[in-house]
Amino acid sequence: MKISKSAQTAARRIFRLCSPEGHLDEQRMRSVIAKIVADKPRDYRGILAGLSRLVRREEEGKRVVVESARFLDPATEQRVRDSLTNQYGQGLNFEFRTNPDLMGGMKIRVGDDVIDGSVAARIKRLETAFQ
């Protein structure tokens, strides 16, 4: 669905109002959405679509995927959680996976950021350096 500029602007403004101190207030967002649905202002569907995209982008930015060659012990998992929380802030959703193709080390994705400290990535960098 194509969203008009005025609907995009309204959605961004509403999103900012529902995100005091940079954190999305879910309760406030729910009440605003209920109010929009009840009142049905001009281009309300576009505003709701724009809000949906902004909320989805916010949630994707808080998703953390940690891949390692083998299972991490709880102490290591906690160190990773603490380190990433210090760097990216509270409210992160962690998912720990194993990926034997990494050979060793970890690959961490936080939203769009990728931190690749795996042995496979180091070998690949060495390989490209010698070409």
PDB file of C-alpha atoms in Angstrom:
ATOM      1  CA  MET A   1       0.000   0.000   0.000  1.00  0.00           C
ATOM      2  CA  LYS A   2       1.348   3.371  -1.013  1.00  0.00           C
ATOM      3  CA  ILE A   3       1.180   5.907   1.785  1.00  0.00           C
ATOM      4  CA  SER A   4       0.679   9.625   1.135  1.00  0.00           C
ATOM      5  CA  LYS A   5       3.229  12.111   2.413  1.00  0.00           C
ATOM      6  CA  SER A   6       0.740  13.617   4.828  1.00  0.00           C
ATOM      7  CA  ALA A   7      -0.056  10.153   6.267  1.00  0.00           C
ATOM      8  CA  GLN A   8       3.668   9.383   6.595  1.00  0.00           C
ATOM      9  CA  THR A   9       4.251  12.684   8.358  1.00  0.00           C
ATOM     10  CA  ALA A  10       1.338  12.079  10.716  1.00  0.00           C
ATOM     11  CA  ALA A  11       2.540   8.524  11.441  1.00  0.00           C
ATOM     12  CA  ARG A  12       6.072   9.743  12.242  1.00  0.00           C
ATOM     13  CA  ARG A  13       4.705  12.488  14.493  1.00  0.00           C
ATOM     14  CA  ILE A  14       2.452  10.029  16.354  1.00  0.00           C
ATOM     15  CA  PHE A  15       5.318   7.537  16.671  1.00  0.00           C
ATOM     16  CA  ARG A  16       7.586  10.203  18.186  1.00  0.00           C
ATOM     17  CA  LEU A  17       4.855  11.192  20.651  1.00  0.00           C
ATOM     18  CA  CYS A  18       4.483   7.528  21.670  1.00  0.00           C
ATOM     19  CA  SER A  19       8.256   7.156  22.116  1.00  0.00           C
ATOM     20  CA  PRO A  20       9.279   9.372  25.025  1.00  0.00           C
ATOM     21  CA  GLU A  21      12.985   9.086  25.856  1.00  0.00           C
ATOM     22  CA  GLY A  22      13.528   6.966  22.732  1.00  0.00           C
ATOM     23  CA  HIS A  23      11.569   3.926  23.955  1.00  0.00           C
ATOM     24  CA  LEU A  24       8.212   2.955  22.471  1.00  0.00           C
ATOM     25  CA  ASP A  25       5.395   3.140  25.030  1.00  0.00           C
ATOM     26  CA  GLU A  26       3.191   0.241  23.897  1.00  0.00           C
ATOM     27  CA  GLN A  27       0.202   1.232  26.009  1.00  0.00           C
ATOM     28  CA  ARG A  28       0.213   4.766  24.625  1.00  0.00           C
ATOM     29  CA  MET A  29       0.536   3.403  21.066  1.00  0.00           C
ATOM     30  CA  ARG A  30      -2.414   1.043  21.593  1.00  0.00           C
ATOM     31  CA  SER A  31      -4.615   3.860  22.874  1.00  0.00           C
ATOM     32  CA  VAL A  32      -3.640   6.121  19.953  1.00  0.00           C
ATOM     33  CA  ILE A  33      -4.398   3.366  17.431  1.00  0.00           C
ATOM     34  CA  ALA A  34      -7.780   2.734  19.084  1.00  0.00           C
ATOM     35  CA  LYS A  35      -8.531   6.469  18.885  1.00  0.00           C
ATOM     36  CA  ILE A  36      -7.557   6.603  15.189  1.00  0.00           C
ATOM     37  CA  VAL A  37      -9.723   3.578  14.380  1.00  0.00           C
ATOM     38  CA  ALA A  38     -12.675   5.049  16.289  1.00  0.00           C
ATOM     39  CA  ASP A  39     -12.425   8.577  14.835  1.00  0.00           C
ATOM     40  CA  LYS A  40     -11.363   7.568  11.287  1.00  0.00           C
ATOM     41  CA  PRO A  41      -9.616  10.820  10.296  1.00  0.00           C
ATOM     42  CA  ARG A  42      -8.740  11.530   6.664  1.00  0.00           C
ATOM     43  CA  ASP A  43      -6.333   8.875   5.284  1.00  0.00           C
ATOM     44  CA  TYR A  44      -6.474   6.897   8.537  1.00  0.00           C
ATOM     45  CA  ARG A  45      -5.557   3.673   6.722  1.00  0.00           C
ATOM     46  CA  GLY A  46      -2.344   5.256   5.482  1.00  0.00           C
ATOM     47  CA  ILE A  47      -1.544   6.543   8.972  1.00  0.00           C
ATOM     48  CA  LEU A  48      -2.094   3.070  10.440  1.00  0.00           C
ATOM     49  CA  ALA A  49       0.070   1.480   7.724  1.00  0.00           C
ATOM     50  CA  GLY A  50       2.823   4.016   8.435  1.00  0.00           C
ATOM     51  CA  LEU A  51       2.608   3.342  12.178  1.00  0.00           C
ATOM     52  CA  SER A  52       2.775  -0.380  11.515  1.00  0.00           C
ATOM     53  CA  ARG A  53       5.976   0.030   9.499  1.00  0.00           C
ATOM     54  CA  LEU A  54       7.578   2.232  12.136  1.00  0.00           C
ATOM     55  CA  VAL A  55       6.718  -0.168  14.970  1.00  0.00           C
ATOM     56  CA  ARG A  56       7.981  -3.140  12.940  1.00  0.00           C
ATOM     57  CA  ARG A  57      11.266  -1.330  12.227  1.00  0.00           C
ATOM     58  CA  GLU A  58      11.625  -0.487  15.930  1.00  0.00           C
ATOM     59  CA  GLU A  59      11.079  -4.129  16.915  1.00  0.00           C
ATOM     60  CA  GLU A  60      13.541  -5.415  14.302  1.00  0.00           C
ATOM     61  CA  GLY A  61      16.148  -3.033  15.682  1.00  0.00           C
ATOM     62  CA  LYS A  62      15.766  -4.611  19.130  1.00  0.00           C
ATOM     63  CA  ARG A  63      16.165  -8.198  17.871  1.00  0.00           C
ATOM     64  CA  VAL A  64      19.512  -9.830  18.635  1.00  0.00           C
ATOM     65  CA  VAL A  65      20.616 -13.125  17.063  1.00  0.00           C
ATOM     66  CA  VAL A  66      23.790 -14.654  18.507  1.00  0.00           C
ATOM     67  CA  GLU A  67      25.236 -17.570  16.536  1.00  0.00           C
ATOM     68  CA  SER A  68      28.080 -19.677  17.850  1.00  0.00           C
ATOM     69  CA  ALA A  69      29.754 -22.897  16.748  1.00  0.00           C
ATOM     70  CA  ARG A  70      28.578 -24.691  19.887  1.00  0.00           C
ATOM     71  CA  PHE A  71      26.185 -24.068  22.773  1.00  0.00           C
ATOM     72  CA  LEU A  72      27.240 -21.227  25.050  1.00  0.00           C
ATOM     73  CA  ASP A  73      27.321 -21.761  28.777  1.00  0.00           C
ATOM     74  CA  PRO A  74      24.996 -19.527  30.850  1.00  0.00           C
ATOM     75  CA  ALA A  75      27.850 -17.333  32.096  1.00  0.00           C
ATOM     76  CA  THR A  76      28.990 -16.552  28.550  1.00  0.00           C
ATOM     77  CA  GLU A  77      25.411 -15.877  27.448  1.00  0.00           C
ATOM     78  CA  GLN A  78      25.014 -13.432  30.332  1.00  0.00           C
ATOM     79  CA  ARG A  79      28.282 -11.635  29.441  1.00  0.00           C
ATOM     80  CA  VAL A  80      27.070 -11.272  25.842  1.00  0.00           C
ATOM     81  CA  ARG A  81      23.684  -9.967  27.048  1.00  0.00           C
ATOM     82  CA  ASP A  82      25.313  -7.462  29.427  1.00  0.00           C
ATOM     83  CA  SER A  83      27.780  -6.238  26.829  1.00  0.00           C
ATOM     84  CA  LEU A  84      25.158  -5.722  24.132  1.00  0.00           C
ATOM     85  CA  THR A  85      22.722  -4.111  26.578  1.00  0.00           C
ATOM     86  CA  ASN A  86      25.439  -1.626  27.580  1.00  0.00           C
ATOM     87  CA  GLN A  87      26.148  -0.880  23.930  1.00  0.00           C
ATOM     88  CA  TYR A  88      22.597  -0.804  22.470  1.00  0.00           C
ATOM     89  CA  GLY A  89      20.386  -0.100  25.505  1.00  0.00           C
ATOM     90  CA  GLN A  90      17.589  -1.923  27.303  1.00  0.00           C
ATOM     91  CA  GLY A  91      14.760  -3.858  25.694  1.00  0.00           C
ATOM     92  CA  LEU A  92      16.744  -6.186  23.437  1.00  0.00           C
ATOM     93  CA  ASN A  93      15.221  -9.555  22.490  1.00  0.00           C
ATOM     94  CA  PHE A  94      17.938 -12.228  22.463  1.00  0.00           C
ATOM     95  CA  GLU A  95      17.992 -15.431  20.446  1.00  0.00           C
ATOM     96  CA  PHE A  96      20.942 -17.821  20.795  1.00  0.00           C
ATOM     97  CA  ARG A  97      21.628 -20.347  18.005  1.00  0.00           C
ATOM     98  CA  THR A  98      24.323 -22.832  17.125  1.00  0.00           C
ATOM     99  CA  ASN A  99      25.865 -22.898  13.663  1.00  0.00           C
ATOM    100  CA  PRO A 100      28.684 -25.447  13.170  1.00  0.00           C
ATOM    101  CA  ASP A 101      29.711 -23.728   9.905  1.00  0.00           C
ATOM    102  CA  LEU A 102      31.240 -20.910  11.976  1.00  0.00           C
ATOM    103  CA  MET A 103      33.968 -23.335  13.232  1.00  0.00           C
ATOM    104  CA  GLY A 104      34.510 -21.146  16.303  1.00  0.00           C
ATOM    105  CA  GLY A 105      33.769 -17.690  17.661  1.00  0.00           C
ATOM    106  CA  MET A 106      30.455 -15.852  17.362  1.00  0.00           C
ATOM    107  CA  LYS A 107      28.396 -13.943  14.846  1.00  0.00           C
ATOM    108  CA  ILE A 108      26.061 -11.354  16.371  1.00  0.00           C
ATOM    109  CA  ARG A 109      23.267  -9.462  14.591  1.00  0.00           C
ATOM    110  CA  VAL A 110      21.616  -6.506  16.320  1.00  0.00           C
ATOM    111  CA  GLY A 111      19.031  -5.037  13.976  1.00  0.00           C
ATOM    112  CA  ASP A 112      21.056  -4.088  10.893  1.00  0.00           C
ATOM    113  CA  ASP A 113      24.458  -4.284  12.630  1.00  0.00           C
ATOM    114  CA  VAL A 114      26.528  -7.449  12.200  1.00  0.00           C
ATOM    115  CA  ILE A 115      29.518  -8.293  14.366  1.00  0.00           C
ATOM    116  CA  ASP A 116      31.268 -11.312  12.860  1.00  0.00           C
ATOM    117  CA  GLY A 117      34.020 -12.710  15.060  1.00  0.00           C
ATOM    118  CA  SER A 118      33.791 -16.246  13.706  1.00  0.00           C
ATOM    119  CA  VAL A 119      36.734 -18.333  12.560  1.00  0.00           C
ATOM    120  CA  ALA A 120      35.036 -18.849   9.185  1.00  0.00           C
ATOM    121  CA  ALA A 121      34.903 -15.065   8.624  1.00  0.00           C
ATOM    122  CA  ARG A 122      38.570 -14.681   9.576  1.00  0.00           C
ATOM    123  CA  ILE A 123      39.552 -17.415   7.109  1.00  0.00           C
ATOM    124  CA  LYS A 124      37.492 -15.748   4.395  1.00  0.00           C
ATOM    125  CA  ARG A 125      39.176 -12.375   5.086  1.00  0.00           C
ATOM    126  CA  LEU A 126      42.588 -14.044   4.861  1.00  0.00           C
ATOM    127  CA  GLU A 127      41.599 -15.735   1.637  1.00  0.00           C
ATOM    128  CA  THR A 128      40.544 -12.455   0.024  1.00  0.00           C
ATOM    129  CA  ALA A 129      43.727 -10.746   1.279  1.00  0.00           C
ATOM    130  CA  PHE A 130      45.912 -13.204  -0.641  1.00  0.00           C
ATOM    131  CA  GLN A 131      44.051 -12.893  -3.934  1.00  0.00           C
TER     132      GLN A 131
END
